[in-house]
Amino acid sequence: MEVKLFDFEHEVDLEEAINDFLADEKVEMVNIFYQTSHFYAGNEQLFSFSAMILYKNNGKKFQLFYM
């Protein structure tokens, strides 16, 4: 199991990045956790759209080492 993190200021950018990541046939998505937040920097309101994807990488080869 592996984790991929995404964080963008615009929700469309997050959507595109996730769709591109999931388009890889080697990725088997297990779960997605989504979060939004906002905060102020001076007089400017900033947004953060983030996601964490738990996935299995079906193209990854594992090596076992024995001693």
PDB file as gemmi writes it, atoms N, CA and C in Angstrom:
CRYST1    1.000    1.000    1.000  90.00  90.00  90.00 P 1                      
ATOM      1  N   MET A   1       0.848  -1.167   0.000  1.00  0.00           N  
ATOM      2  CA  MET A   1       0.000   0.000   0.000  1.00  0.00           C  
ATOM      3  C   MET A   1       0.897   1.234   0.000  1.00  0.00           C  
ATOM      4  N   GLU A   2       0.502   2.228  -0.762  1.00  0.00           N  
ATOM      5  CA  GLU A   2       1.268   3.467  -0.846  1.00  0.00           C  
ATOM      6  C   GLU A   2       0.335   4.651  -0.687  1.00  0.00           C  
ATOM      7  N   VAL A   3       0.916   5.837  -0.494  1.00  0.00           N  
ATOM      8  CA  VAL A   3       0.152   7.063  -0.289  1.00  0.00           C  
ATOM      9  C   VAL A   3       0.619   8.109  -1.289  1.00  0.00           C  
ATOM     10  N   LYS A   4      -0.325   8.862  -1.847  1.00  0.00           N  
ATOM     11  CA  LYS A   4      -0.011   9.991  -2.723  1.00  0.00           C  
ATOM     12  C   LYS A   4      -0.766  11.194  -2.186  1.00  0.00           C  
ATOM     13  N   LEU A   5      -0.066  12.319  -1.997  1.00  0.00           N  
ATOM     14  CA  LEU A   5      -0.674  13.535  -1.480  1.00  0.00           C  
ATOM     15  C   LEU A   5      -0.768  14.591  -2.566  1.00  0.00           C  
ATOM     16  N   PHE A   6      -1.876  15.331  -2.555  1.00  0.00           N  
ATOM     17  CA  PHE A   6      -2.106  16.422  -3.499  1.00  0.00           C  
ATOM     18  C   PHE A   6      -2.524  17.653  -2.710  1.00  0.00           C  
ATOM     19  N   ASP A   7      -2.092  18.844  -3.135  1.00  0.00           N  
ATOM     20  CA  ASP A   7      -2.491  20.089  -2.486  1.00  0.00           C  
ATOM     21  C   ASP A   7      -2.445  21.210  -3.518  1.00  0.00           C  
ATOM     22  N   PHE A   8      -3.592  21.849  -3.720  1.00  0.00           N  
ATOM     23  CA  PHE A   8      -3.689  22.912  -4.721  1.00  0.00           C  
ATOM     24  C   PHE A   8      -4.525  24.063  -4.182  1.00  0.00           C  
ATOM     25  N   GLU A   9      -4.333  25.239  -4.765  1.00  0.00           N  
ATOM     26  CA  GLU A   9      -5.123  26.412  -4.389  1.00  0.00           C  
ATOM     27  C   GLU A   9      -6.462  26.457  -5.127  1.00  0.00           C  
ATOM     28  N   HIS A  10      -6.595  25.695  -6.207  1.00  0.00           N  
ATOM     29  CA  HIS A  10      -7.835  25.691  -6.991  1.00  0.00           C  
ATOM     30  C   HIS A  10      -8.354  24.262  -7.112  1.00  0.00           C  
ATOM     31  N   GLU A  11      -9.649  24.093  -6.924  1.00  0.00           N  
ATOM     32  CA  GLU A  11     -10.231  22.759  -6.952  1.00  0.00           C  
ATOM     33  C   GLU A  11     -10.107  22.088  -8.313  1.00  0.00           C  
ATOM     34  N   VAL A  12     -10.111  22.854  -9.382  1.00  0.00           N  
ATOM     35  CA  VAL A  12      -9.979  22.276 -10.726  1.00  0.00           C  
ATOM     36  C   VAL A  12      -8.593  21.658 -10.907  1.00  0.00           C  
ATOM     37  N   ASP A  13      -7.571  22.310 -10.367  1.00  0.00           N  
ATOM     38  CA  ASP A  13      -6.211  21.767 -10.446  1.00  0.00           C  
ATOM     39  C   ASP A  13      -6.111  20.443  -9.690  1.00  0.00           C  
ATOM     40  N   LEU A  14      -6.750  20.369  -8.536  1.00  0.00           N  
ATOM     41  CA  LEU A  14      -6.755  19.127  -7.754  1.00  0.00           C  
ATOM     42  C   LEU A  14      -7.467  18.024  -8.527  1.00  0.00           C  
ATOM     43  N   GLU A  15      -8.598  18.342  -9.095  1.00  0.00           N  
ATOM     44  CA  GLU A  15      -9.367  17.365  -9.874  1.00  0.00           C  
ATOM     45  C   GLU A  15      -8.548  16.815 -11.038  1.00  0.00           C  
ATOM     46  N   GLU A  16      -7.895  17.685 -11.764  1.00  0.00           N  
ATOM     47  CA  GLU A  16      -7.093  17.251 -12.910  1.00  0.00           C  
ATOM     48  C   GLU A  16      -5.921  16.372 -12.472  1.00  0.00           C  
ATOM     49  N   ALA A  17      -5.252  16.752 -11.398  1.00  0.00           N  
ATOM     50  CA  ALA A  17      -4.097  15.979 -10.917  1.00  0.00           C  
ATOM     51  C   ALA A  17      -4.520  14.587 -10.459  1.00  0.00           C  
ATOM     52  N   ILE A  18      -5.638  14.497  -9.749  1.00  0.00           N  
ATOM     53  CA  ILE A  18      -6.124  13.194  -9.299  1.00  0.00           C  
ATOM     54  C   ILE A  18      -6.534  12.332 -10.475  1.00  0.00           C  
ATOM     55  N   ASN A  19      -7.260  12.907 -11.430  1.00  0.00           N  
ATOM     56  CA  ASN A  19      -7.670  12.138 -12.606  1.00  0.00           C  
ATOM     57  C   ASN A  19      -6.473  11.642 -13.408  1.00  0.00           C  
ATOM     58  N   ASP A  20      -5.448  12.474 -13.544  1.00  0.00           N  
ATOM     59  CA  ASP A  20      -4.231  12.050 -14.251  1.00  0.00           C  
ATOM     60  C   ASP A  20      -3.540  10.907 -13.509  1.00  0.00           C  
ATOM     61  N   PHE A  21      -3.475  11.012 -12.198  1.00  0.00           N  
ATOM     62  CA  PHE A  21      -2.828   9.973 -11.394  1.00  0.00           C  
ATOM     63  C   PHE A  21      -3.585   8.653 -11.504  1.00  0.00           C  
ATOM     64  N   LEU A  22      -4.913   8.716 -11.409  1.00  0.00           N  
ATOM     65  CA  LEU A  22      -5.720   7.495 -11.452  1.00  0.00           C  
ATOM     66  C   LEU A  22      -5.821   6.894 -12.850  1.00  0.00           C  
ATOM     67  N   ALA A  23      -5.458   7.648 -13.878  1.00  0.00           N  
ATOM     68  CA  ALA A  23      -5.491   7.136 -15.245  1.00  0.00           C  
ATOM     69  C   ALA A  23      -4.414   6.085 -15.487  1.00  0.00           C  
ATOM     70  N   ASP A  24      -3.397   6.055 -14.636  1.00  0.00           N  
ATOM     71  CA  ASP A  24      -2.326   5.066 -14.739  1.00  0.00           C  
ATOM     72  C   ASP A  24      -2.905   3.687 -14.423  1.00  0.00           C  
ATOM     73  N   GLU A  25      -2.811   2.778 -15.356  1.00  0.00           N  
ATOM     74  CA  GLU A  25      -3.397   1.445 -15.198  1.00  0.00           C  
ATOM     75  C   GLU A  25      -2.735   0.639 -14.083  1.00  0.00           C  
ATOM     76  N   LYS A  26      -1.555   1.035 -13.662  1.00  0.00           N  
ATOM     77  CA  LYS A  26      -0.848   0.309 -12.600  1.00  0.00           C  
ATOM     78  C   LYS A  26      -1.369   0.681 -11.215  1.00  0.00           C  
ATOM     79  N   VAL A  27      -2.128   1.762 -11.130  1.00  0.00           N  
ATOM     80  CA  VAL A  27      -2.620   2.245  -9.848  1.00  0.00           C  
ATOM     81  C   VAL A  27      -3.988   1.649  -9.558  1.00  0.00           C  
ATOM     82  N   GLU A  28      -4.093   0.985  -8.415  1.00  0.00           N  
ATOM     83  CA  GLU A  28      -5.378   0.467  -7.944  1.00  0.00           C  
ATOM     84  C   GLU A  28      -5.758   1.281  -6.706  1.00  0.00           C  
ATOM     85  N   MET A  29      -6.730   2.195  -6.871  1.00  0.00           N  
ATOM     86  CA  MET A  29      -7.141   3.082  -5.801  1.00  0.00           C  
ATOM     87  C   MET A  29      -7.836   2.287  -4.701  1.00  0.00           C  
ATOM     88  N   VAL A  30      -7.458   2.550  -3.452  1.00  0.00           N  
ATOM     89  CA  VAL A  30      -8.076   1.902  -2.296  1.00  0.00           C  
ATOM     90  C   VAL A  30      -9.052   2.861  -1.629  1.00  0.00           C  
ATOM     91  N   ASN A  31      -8.609   4.118  -1.389  1.00  0.00           N  
ATOM     92  CA  ASN A  31      -9.459   5.095  -0.740  1.00  0.00           C  
ATOM     93  C   ASN A  31      -8.927   6.495  -1.025  1.00  0.00           C  
ATOM     94  N   ILE A  32      -9.829   7.472  -1.007  1.00  0.00           N  
ATOM     95  CA  ILE A  32      -9.448   8.877  -1.168  1.00  0.00           C  
ATOM     96  C   ILE A  32      -9.989   9.661   0.023  1.00  0.00           C  
ATOM     97  N   PHE A  33      -9.130  10.484   0.607  1.00  0.00           N  
ATOM     98  CA  PHE A  33      -9.523  11.379   1.682  1.00  0.00           C  
ATOM     99  C   PHE A  33      -9.379  12.805   1.150  1.00  0.00           C  
ATOM    100  N   TYR A  34     -10.434  13.606   1.269  1.00  0.00           N  
ATOM    101  CA  TYR A  34     -10.491  14.942   0.680  1.00  0.00           C  
ATOM    102  C   TYR A  34     -10.678  15.973   1.784  1.00  0.00           C  
ATOM    103  N   GLN A  35     -10.034  17.135   1.623  1.00  0.00           N  
ATOM    104  CA  GLN A  35     -10.157  18.184   2.627  1.00  0.00           C  
ATOM    105  C   GLN A  35     -10.045  19.552   1.981  1.00  0.00           C  
ATOM    106  N   THR A  36     -10.824  20.482   2.474  1.00  0.00           N  
ATOM    107  CA  THR A  36     -10.673  21.880   2.066  1.00  0.00           C  
ATOM    108  C   THR A  36     -10.412  22.716   3.313  1.00  0.00           C  
ATOM    109  N   SER A  37      -9.685  23.786   3.124  1.00  0.00           N  
ATOM    110  CA  SER A  37      -9.459  24.727   4.215  1.00  0.00           C  
ATOM    111  C   SER A  37      -9.237  26.109   3.622  1.00  0.00           C  
ATOM    112  N   HIS A  38      -9.427  27.101   4.439  1.00  0.00           N  
ATOM    113  CA  HIS A  38      -9.126  28.461   3.997  1.00  0.00           C  
ATOM    114  C   HIS A  38      -8.524  29.228   5.175  1.00  0.00           C  
ATOM    115  N   PHE A  39      -7.768  30.251   4.823  1.00  0.00           N  
ATOM    116  CA  PHE A  39      -7.127  31.065   5.846  1.00  0.00           C  
ATOM    117  C   PHE A  39      -6.833  32.426   5.239  1.00  0.00           C  
ATOM    118  N   TYR A  40      -6.475  33.348   6.091  1.00  0.00           N  
ATOM    119  CA  TYR A  40      -6.195  34.704   5.649  1.00  0.00           C  
ATOM    120  C   TYR A  40      -4.707  34.992   5.758  1.00  0.00           C  
ATOM    121  N   ALA A  41      -4.174  35.623   4.729  1.00  0.00           N  
ATOM    122  CA  ALA A  41      -2.800  36.116   4.719  1.00  0.00           C  
ATOM    123  C   ALA A  41      -2.904  37.617   4.449  1.00  0.00           C  
ATOM    124  N   GLY A  42      -2.867  38.392   5.497  1.00  0.00           N  
ATOM    125  CA  GLY A  42      -3.110  39.829   5.344  1.00  0.00           C  
ATOM    126  C   GLY A  42      -4.586  40.049   5.031  1.00  0.00           C  
ATOM    127  N   ASN A  43      -4.846  40.710   3.940  1.00  0.00           N  
ATOM    128  CA  ASN A  43      -6.227  40.957   3.513  1.00  0.00           C  
ATOM    129  C   ASN A  43      -6.716  39.937   2.495  1.00  0.00           C  
ATOM    130  N   GLU A  44      -5.891  38.957   2.188  1.00  0.00           N  
ATOM    131  CA  GLU A  44      -6.227  37.981   1.149  1.00  0.00           C  
ATOM    132  C   GLU A  44      -6.696  36.661   1.770  1.00  0.00           C  
ATOM    133  N   GLN A  45      -7.805  36.151   1.252  1.00  0.00           N  
ATOM    134  CA  GLN A  45      -8.311  34.856   1.700  1.00  0.00           C  
ATOM    135  C   GLN A  45      -7.773  33.781   0.753  1.00  0.00           C  
ATOM    136  N   LEU A  46      -7.099  32.776   1.320  1.00  0.00           N  
ATOM    137  CA  LEU A  46      -6.499  31.705   0.533  1.00  0.00           C  
ATOM    138  C   LEU A  46      -7.213  30.398   0.810  1.00  0.00           C  
ATOM    139  N   PHE A  47      -7.319  29.573  -0.221  1.00  0.00           N  
ATOM    140  CA  PHE A  47      -7.962  28.277  -0.103  1.00  0.00           C  
ATOM    141  C   PHE A  47      -6.953  27.168  -0.360  1.00  0.00           C  
ATOM    142  N   SER A  48      -7.181  26.050   0.260  1.00  0.00           N  
ATOM    143  CA  SER A  48      -6.363  24.859   0.032  1.00  0.00           C  
ATOM    144  C   SER A  48      -7.301  23.678  -0.198  1.00  0.00           C  
ATOM    145  N   PHE A  49      -7.145  23.036  -1.334  1.00  0.00           N  
ATOM    146  CA  PHE A  49      -7.906  21.841  -1.680  1.00  0.00           C  
ATOM    147  C   PHE A  49      -6.907  20.691  -1.708  1.00  0.00           C  
ATOM    148  N   SER A  50      -7.087  19.722  -0.835  1.00  0.00           N  
ATOM    149  CA  SER A  50      -6.104  18.651  -0.745  1.00  0.00           C  
ATOM    150  C   SER A  50      -6.772  17.285  -0.700  1.00  0.00           C  
ATOM    151  N   ALA A  51      -5.990  16.289  -1.059  1.00  0.00           N  
ATOM    152  CA  ALA A  51      -6.470  14.913  -1.042  1.00  0.00           C  
ATOM    153  C   ALA A  51      -5.304  13.986  -0.765  1.00  0.00           C  
ATOM    154  N   MET A  52      -5.631  12.890  -0.109  1.00  0.00           N  
ATOM    155  CA  MET A  52      -4.667  11.822   0.107  1.00  0.00           C  
ATOM    156  C   MET A  52      -5.281  10.560  -0.490  1.00  0.00           C  
ATOM    157  N   ILE A  53      -4.525   9.894  -1.346  1.00  0.00           N  
ATOM    158  CA  ILE A  53      -5.006   8.671  -1.982  1.00  0.00           C  
ATOM    159  C   ILE A  53      -4.196   7.495  -1.454  1.00  0.00           C  
ATOM    160  N   LEU A  54      -4.886   6.501  -0.945  1.00  0.00           N  
ATOM    161  CA  LEU A  54      -4.266   5.227  -0.609  1.00  0.00           C  
ATOM    162  C   LEU A  54      -4.427   4.344  -1.829  1.00  0.00           C  
ATOM    163  N   TYR A  55      -3.330   3.752  -2.285  1.00  0.00           N  
ATOM    164  CA  TYR A  55      -3.405   2.960  -3.508  1.00  0.00           C  
ATOM    165  C   TYR A  55      -2.415   1.807  -3.475  1.00  0.00           C  
ATOM    166  N   LYS A  56      -2.669   0.870  -4.357  1.00  0.00           N  
ATOM    167  CA  LYS A  56      -1.746  -0.238  -4.583  1.00  0.00           C  
ATOM    168  C   LYS A  56      -1.116  -0.015  -5.950  1.00  0.00           C  
ATOM    169  N   ASN A  57       0.188  -0.198  -6.015  1.00  0.00           N  
ATOM    170  CA  ASN A  57       0.918  -0.049  -7.272  1.00  0.00           C  
ATOM    171  C   ASN A  57       1.110  -1.436  -7.855  1.00  0.00           C  
ATOM    172  N   ASN A  58       0.261  -1.814  -8.803  1.00  0.00           N  
ATOM    173  CA  ASN A  58       0.295  -3.157  -9.381  1.00  0.00           C  
ATOM    174  C   ASN A  58       1.470  -3.386 -10.319  1.00  0.00           C  
ATOM    175  N   GLY A  59       2.168  -2.334 -10.697  1.00  0.00           N  
ATOM    176  CA  GLY A  59       3.305  -2.490 -11.587  1.00  0.00           C  
ATOM    177  C   GLY A  59       4.623  -2.582 -10.854  1.00  0.00           C  
ATOM    178  N   LYS A  60       4.589  -2.412  -9.536  1.00  0.00           N  
ATOM    179  CA  LYS A  60       5.820  -2.407  -8.751  1.00  0.00           C  
ATOM    180  C   LYS A  60       6.265  -3.836  -8.473  1.00  0.00           C  
ATOM    181  N   LYS A  61       7.534  -4.075  -8.660  1.00  0.00           N  
ATOM    182  CA  LYS A  61       8.094  -5.395  -8.381  1.00  0.00           C  
ATOM    183  C   LYS A  61       8.789  -5.347  -7.032  1.00  0.00           C  
ATOM    184  N   PHE A  62       8.474  -6.296  -6.191  1.00  0.00           N  
ATOM    185  CA  PHE A  62       9.069  -6.367  -4.870  1.00  0.00           C  
ATOM    186  C   PHE A  62      10.204  -7.372  -4.887  1.00  0.00           C  
ATOM    187  N   GLN A  63      11.264  -7.044  -4.198  1.00  0.00           N  
ATOM    188  CA  GLN A  63      12.388  -7.954  -4.071  1.00  0.00           C  
ATOM    189  C   GLN A  63      12.503  -8.382  -2.626  1.00  0.00           C  
ATOM    190  N   LEU A  64      12.707  -9.658  -2.424  1.00  0.00           N  
ATOM    191  CA  LEU A  64      12.914 -10.192  -1.085  1.00  0.00           C  
ATOM    192  C   LEU A  64      14.379 -10.551  -0.934  1.00  0.00           C  
ATOM    193  N   PHE A  65      14.939 -10.150   0.174  1.00  0.00           N  
ATOM    194  CA  PHE A  65      16.331 -10.448   0.453  1.00  0.00           C  
ATOM    195  C   PHE A  65      16.410 -11.404   1.631  1.00  0.00           C  
ATOM    196  N   TYR A  66      17.108 -12.464   1.465  1.00  0.00           N  
ATOM    197  CA  TYR A  66      17.277 -13.441   2.531  1.00  0.00           C  
ATOM    198  C   TYR A  66      18.726 -13.446   2.969  1.00  0.00           C  
ATOM    199  N   MET A  67      18.941 -13.590   4.252  1.00  0.00           N  
ATOM    200  CA  MET A  67      20.296 -13.638   4.797  1.00  0.00           C  
ATOM    201  C   MET A  67      20.592 -15.026   5.269  1.00  0.00           C  
TER     202      MET A  67                                                      
END                                                                             
